[in-house]
Amino acid sequence: MAKQNFKPGNMLYPLPVVMVSVADRAGRQNIITVAWTGTVCSDPPMVSVSVRPERYSYHMIEETGEFVINLTTEALARAVDFCGVRSGRDLDKFKACSLTALKADCVGAPLIAESPVNIECVVTERKDLGSHTMFLARVVAVHAEDQYMDEKGRFCLEKAKPIVYSHGQYLATGRTLGTFGYSVRKNGNRS
């Protein structure tokens, strides 16, 4: 197998693509699309988002220390792209994308009603890393859409048809290939 040597860069793809909702102290709300986000710790539950300082939402996160990560779906793909290429300085993205802002339980930033999962976050640390600032945050509340819960109380995000981002493209997620630990089960069962 031949491989090409690329200059150093971020080739960790695909990535989750989320809409991060924010608000400033004056109550102005915005949505920013972020693909540089992830889980940092499970106990306590923590996440991170990386945002360029010139983005309109950056000062809102910096000012309040709060944001909401809203998971995205195929049905939200157009809004995901729009919120990533248009600035909240110029328009109300909630209105432009026909999205519904809901009051959060613990933070001042709104939830996006159309998202199947909303993760309320409070910044604990910020790291200036160069082109982006990474905001490390504690998860203070999670909201999950009832319609994606199964009879055992397990959340089934796959039913919401989540999307990911890779090299400028939004991609649908596919079929289940296995579940955690299936490779070592005696019968090799994937479920």
mmCIF file of C-alpha atoms in Angstrom:
data_model
loop_
_atom_site.group_PDB
_atom_site.id
_atom_site.type_symbol
_atom_site.label_atom_id
_atom_site.label_comp_id
_atom_site.label_asym_id
_atom_site.label_seq_id
_atom_site.Cartn_x
_atom_site.Cartn_y
_atom_site.Cartn_z
ATOM 1 C CA MET A 1 0.000 0.000 0.000
ATOM 2 C CA ALA A 2 1.358 3.388 -0.960
ATOM 3 C CA LYS A 3 0.800 6.396 1.274
ATOM 4 C CA GLN A 4 1.292 10.097 0.645
ATOM 5 C CA ASN A 5 3.106 12.252 3.176
ATOM 6 C CA PHE A 6 1.008 15.334 3.966
ATOM 7 C CA LYS A 7 2.199 18.392 5.826
ATOM 8 C CA PRO A 8 1.240 18.241 9.531
ATOM 9 C CA GLY A 9 -2.427 19.011 9.994
ATOM 10 C CA ASN A 10 -5.684 17.846 11.491
ATOM 11 C CA MET A 11 -6.674 14.632 9.748
ATOM 12 C CA LEU A 12 -8.795 13.233 12.562
ATOM 13 C CA TYR A 13 -12.010 12.677 10.609
ATOM 14 C CA PRO A 14 -14.955 12.304 10.672
ATOM 15 C CA LEU A 15 -15.874 14.632 13.503
ATOM 16 C CA PRO A 16 -19.138 15.243 15.278
ATOM 17 C CA VAL A 17 -20.692 18.432 13.963
ATOM 18 C CA VAL A 18 -22.760 20.319 16.507
ATOM 19 C CA MET A 19 -24.591 23.587 16.788
ATOM 20 C CA VAL A 20 -23.445 25.521 19.834
ATOM 21 C CA SER A 21 -26.020 27.977 21.130
ATOM 22 C CA VAL A 22 -24.886 30.970 23.138
ATOM 23 C CA ALA A 23 -26.205 34.196 24.632
ATOM 24 C CA ASP A 24 -24.536 37.312 25.943
ATOM 25 C CA ARG A 25 -25.446 39.148 29.144
ATOM 26 C CA ALA A 26 -27.735 41.496 27.187
ATOM 27 C CA GLY A 27 -29.792 38.499 26.024
ATOM 28 C CA ARG A 28 -28.622 38.406 22.379
ATOM 29 C CA GLN A 29 -28.589 34.786 21.205
ATOM 30 C CA ASN A 30 -26.613 33.082 18.482
ATOM 31 C CA ILE A 31 -25.773 29.680 17.027
ATOM 32 C CA ILE A 32 -22.334 28.650 15.811
ATOM 33 C CA THR A 33 -21.541 25.404 14.019
ATOM 34 C CA VAL A 34 -18.557 23.623 15.547
ATOM 35 C CA ALA A 35 -16.789 20.468 14.416
ATOM 36 C CA TRP A 36 -13.911 20.812 16.874
ATOM 37 C CA THR A 37 -15.677 19.489 19.934
ATOM 38 C CA GLY A 38 -15.441 16.409 22.064
ATOM 39 C CA THR A 39 -15.653 14.522 25.298
ATOM 40 C CA VAL A 40 -12.902 15.341 27.767
ATOM 41 C CA CYS A 41 -13.846 13.438 30.926
ATOM 42 C CA SER A 42 -16.677 11.216 32.145
ATOM 43 C CA ASP A 43 -16.431 11.874 35.901
ATOM 44 C CA PRO A 44 -17.064 14.739 36.214
ATOM 45 C CA PRO A 45 -18.707 14.954 32.792
ATOM 46 C CA MET A 46 -16.736 17.466 30.723
ATOM 47 C CA VAL A 47 -16.554 18.509 27.077
ATOM 48 C CA SER A 48 -14.603 20.968 24.974
ATOM 49 C CA VAL A 49 -15.305 23.260 22.043
ATOM 50 C CA SER A 50 -12.680 25.152 20.060
ATOM 51 C CA VAL A 51 -13.664 28.504 18.557
ATOM 52 C CA ARG A 52 -11.767 31.139 16.594
ATOM 53 C CA PRO A 53 -11.624 34.476 18.493
ATOM 54 C CA GLU A 54 -12.983 36.395 15.472
ATOM 55 C CA ARG A 55 -16.250 34.432 15.486
ATOM 56 C CA TYR A 56 -19.286 36.374 16.734
ATOM 57 C CA SER A 57 -20.148 33.715 19.329
ATOM 58 C CA TYR A 58 -16.658 33.746 20.843
ATOM 59 C CA HIS A 59 -17.203 36.884 22.925
ATOM 60 C CA MET A 60 -20.514 35.482 24.205
ATOM 61 C CA ILE A 61 -18.840 32.330 25.523
ATOM 62 C CA GLU A 62 -16.003 34.395 26.950
ATOM 63 C CA GLU A 63 -18.406 36.873 28.596
ATOM 64 C CA THR A 64 -20.823 34.385 30.181
ATOM 65 C CA GLY A 65 -18.732 31.218 30.462
ATOM 66 C CA GLU A 66 -21.729 29.208 29.219
ATOM 67 C CA PHE A 67 -22.940 27.461 26.089
ATOM 68 C CA VAL A 68 -25.165 24.590 24.945
ATOM 69 C CA ILE A 69 -23.987 21.825 22.603
ATOM 70 C CA ASN A 70 -26.881 20.718 20.386
ATOM 71 C CA LEU A 71 -26.427 17.445 18.520
ATOM 72 C CA THR A 72 -27.303 17.501 14.835
ATOM 73 C CA THR A 73 -29.269 15.285 12.476
ATOM 74 C CA GLU A 74 -29.938 14.847 8.780
ATOM 75 C CA ALA A 75 -33.049 17.004 9.204
ATOM 76 C CA LEU A 76 -30.865 19.808 10.611
ATOM 77 C CA ALA A 77 -28.078 19.575 7.987
ATOM 78 C CA ARG A 78 -29.088 22.746 6.123
ATOM 79 C CA ALA A 79 -29.265 24.746 9.385
ATOM 80 C CA VAL A 80 -25.922 23.278 10.458
ATOM 81 C CA ASP A 81 -24.266 24.553 7.297
ATOM 82 C CA PHE A 82 -26.046 27.924 7.394
ATOM 83 C CA CYS A 83 -25.049 28.554 11.016
ATOM 84 C CA GLY A 84 -21.448 27.772 10.101
ATOM 85 C CA VAL A 85 -21.160 30.123 7.126
ATOM 86 C CA ARG A 86 -23.336 33.089 8.137
ATOM 87 C CA SER A 87 -22.553 35.461 10.984
ATOM 88 C CA GLY A 88 -24.893 36.283 13.833
ATOM 89 C CA ARG A 89 -23.619 39.859 13.518
ATOM 90 C CA ASP A 90 -25.781 40.136 10.400
ATOM 91 C CA LEU A 91 -28.941 38.182 11.240
ATOM 92 C CA ASP A 92 -30.885 36.131 13.753
ATOM 93 C CA LYS A 93 -29.946 32.528 12.947
ATOM 94 C CA PHE A 94 -32.832 31.097 14.979
ATOM 95 C CA LYS A 95 -35.269 33.030 12.794
ATOM 96 C CA ALA A 96 -33.376 32.481 9.529
ATOM 97 C CA CYS A 97 -33.310 28.683 10.078
ATOM 98 C CA SER A 98 -36.797 28.403 11.651
ATOM 99 C CA LEU A 99 -35.264 27.001 14.841
ATOM 100 C CA THR A 100 -36.865 27.247 18.264
ATOM 101 C CA ALA A 101 -34.938 28.614 21.244
ATOM 102 C CA LEU A 102 -35.915 26.972 24.527
ATOM 103 C CA LYS A 103 -34.966 28.152 28.009
ATOM 104 C CA ALA A 104 -32.204 26.027 29.516
ATOM 105 C CA ASP A 105 -32.385 24.743 33.086
ATOM 106 C CA CYS A 106 -28.930 25.813 34.303
ATOM 107 C CA VAL A 107 -27.329 28.241 31.830
ATOM 108 C CA GLY A 108 -28.383 31.452 30.106
ATOM 109 C CA ALA A 109 -27.753 30.111 26.592
ATOM 110 C CA PRO A 110 -30.824 28.614 24.904
ATOM 111 C CA LEU A 111 -31.436 25.027 23.837
ATOM 112 C CA ILE A 112 -32.344 24.315 20.211
ATOM 113 C CA ALA A 113 -35.698 22.503 20.397
ATOM 114 C CA GLU A 114 -35.193 20.678 17.091
ATOM 115 C CA SER A 115 -31.981 19.007 18.314
ATOM 116 C CA PRO A 116 -32.395 15.497 19.793
ATOM 117 C CA VAL A 117 -29.850 16.189 22.553
ATOM 118 C CA ASN A 118 -28.911 19.447 24.270
ATOM 119 C CA ILE A 119 -25.900 19.573 26.599
ATOM 120 C CA GLU A 120 -25.737 22.564 28.951
ATOM 121 C CA CYS A 121 -22.136 23.550 29.713
ATOM 122 C CA VAL A 122 -20.264 25.868 32.077
ATOM 123 C CA VAL A 123 -16.691 26.813 31.155
ATOM 124 C CA THR A 124 -14.071 25.771 33.704
ATOM 125 C CA GLU A 125 -10.961 26.664 31.724
ATOM 126 C CA ARG A 126 -9.926 28.264 28.476
ATOM 127 C CA LYS A 127 -6.776 27.534 26.527
ATOM 128 C CA ASP A 128 -5.495 29.853 23.821
ATOM 129 C CA LEU A 129 -3.965 27.430 21.330
ATOM 130 C CA GLY A 130 -3.212 29.523 18.239
ATOM 131 C CA SER A 131 -5.939 29.830 15.622
ATOM 132 C CA HIS A 132 -8.556 28.598 18.126
ATOM 133 C CA THR A 133 -9.326 28.917 21.810
ATOM 134 C CA MET A 134 -10.454 25.718 23.492
ATOM 135 C CA PHE A 135 -13.132 26.103 26.146
ATOM 136 C CA LEU A 136 -13.169 23.189 28.607
ATOM 137 C CA ALA A 137 -16.563 22.919 30.232
ATOM 138 C CA ARG A 138 -18.437 20.966 32.872
ATOM 139 C CA VAL A 139 -21.731 19.433 31.746
ATOM 140 C CA VAL A 140 -24.428 20.708 34.101
ATOM 141 C CA ALA A 141 -27.553 19.310 32.384
ATOM 142 C CA VAL A 142 -28.506 17.089 29.445
ATOM 143 C CA HIS A 143 -31.845 17.024 27.642
ATOM 144 C CA ALA A 144 -32.785 14.092 25.384
ATOM 145 C CA GLU A 145 -35.809 13.866 23.111
ATOM 146 C CA ASP A 146 -38.353 11.320 24.421
ATOM 147 C CA GLN A 147 -39.077 9.872 20.980
ATOM 148 C CA TYR A 148 -35.566 8.379 20.832
ATOM 149 C CA MET A 149 -35.829 6.446 24.117
ATOM 150 C CA ASP A 150 -36.386 2.690 23.917
ATOM 151 C CA GLU A 151 -38.486 0.509 26.234
ATOM 152 C CA LYS A 152 -35.449 -0.063 28.507
ATOM 153 C CA GLY A 153 -34.842 3.686 28.930
ATOM 154 C CA ARG A 154 -31.795 3.657 26.626
ATOM 155 C CA PHE A 155 -31.323 6.667 24.383
ATOM 156 C CA CYS A 156 -31.106 5.591 20.711
ATOM 157 C CA LEU A 157 -29.433 8.497 18.918
ATOM 158 C CA GLU A 158 -29.138 6.433 15.719
ATOM 159 C CA LYS A 159 -32.908 6.790 15.256
ATOM 160 C CA ALA A 160 -32.429 10.564 14.992
ATOM 161 C CA LYS A 161 -30.066 10.066 12.010
ATOM 162 C CA PRO A 162 -27.024 11.982 13.337
ATOM 163 C CA ILE A 163 -24.513 13.546 10.972
ATOM 164 C CA VAL A 164 -20.736 14.006 11.035
ATOM 165 C CA TYR A 165 -18.298 16.306 9.243
ATOM 166 C CA SER A 166 -15.295 15.309 7.123
ATOM 167 C CA HIS A 167 -13.161 17.442 4.813
ATOM 168 C CA GLY A 168 -15.877 19.988 4.028
ATOM 169 C CA GLN A 169 -18.714 17.461 3.773
ATOM 170 C CA TYR A 170 -21.628 16.589 6.045
ATOM 171 C CA LEU A 171 -22.108 12.829 6.109
ATOM 172 C CA ALA A 172 -24.919 10.612 7.340
ATOM 173 C CA THR A 173 -23.928 7.921 9.795
ATOM 174 C CA GLY A 174 -24.496 4.361 8.708
ATOM 175 C CA ARG A 175 -25.288 0.999 10.093
ATOM 176 C CA THR A 176 -24.186 -0.581 13.369
ATOM 177 C CA LEU A 177 -21.019 -2.637 12.914
ATOM 178 C CA GLY A 178 -20.884 -3.918 16.472
ATOM 179 C CA THR A 179 -21.328 -2.898 20.068
ATOM 180 C CA PHE A 180 -18.679 -2.301 22.693
ATOM 181 C CA GLY A 181 -16.926 -5.594 23.503
ATOM 182 C CA TYR A 182 -18.465 -7.651 20.678
ATOM 183 C CA SER A 183 -15.036 -8.735 19.426
ATOM 184 C CA VAL A 184 -14.283 -10.670 22.603
ATOM 185 C CA ARG A 185 -17.673 -12.252 23.266
ATOM 186 C CA LYS A 186 -17.622 -16.058 23.008
ATOM 187 C CA ASN A 187 -20.289 -16.201 20.332
ATOM 188 C CA GLY A 188 -19.012 -13.088 18.437
ATOM 189 C CA ASN A 189 -22.528 -11.596 18.514
ATOM 190 C CA ARG A 190 -22.511 -7.961 17.489
ATOM 191 C CA SER A 191 -25.470 -6.880 19.611
#
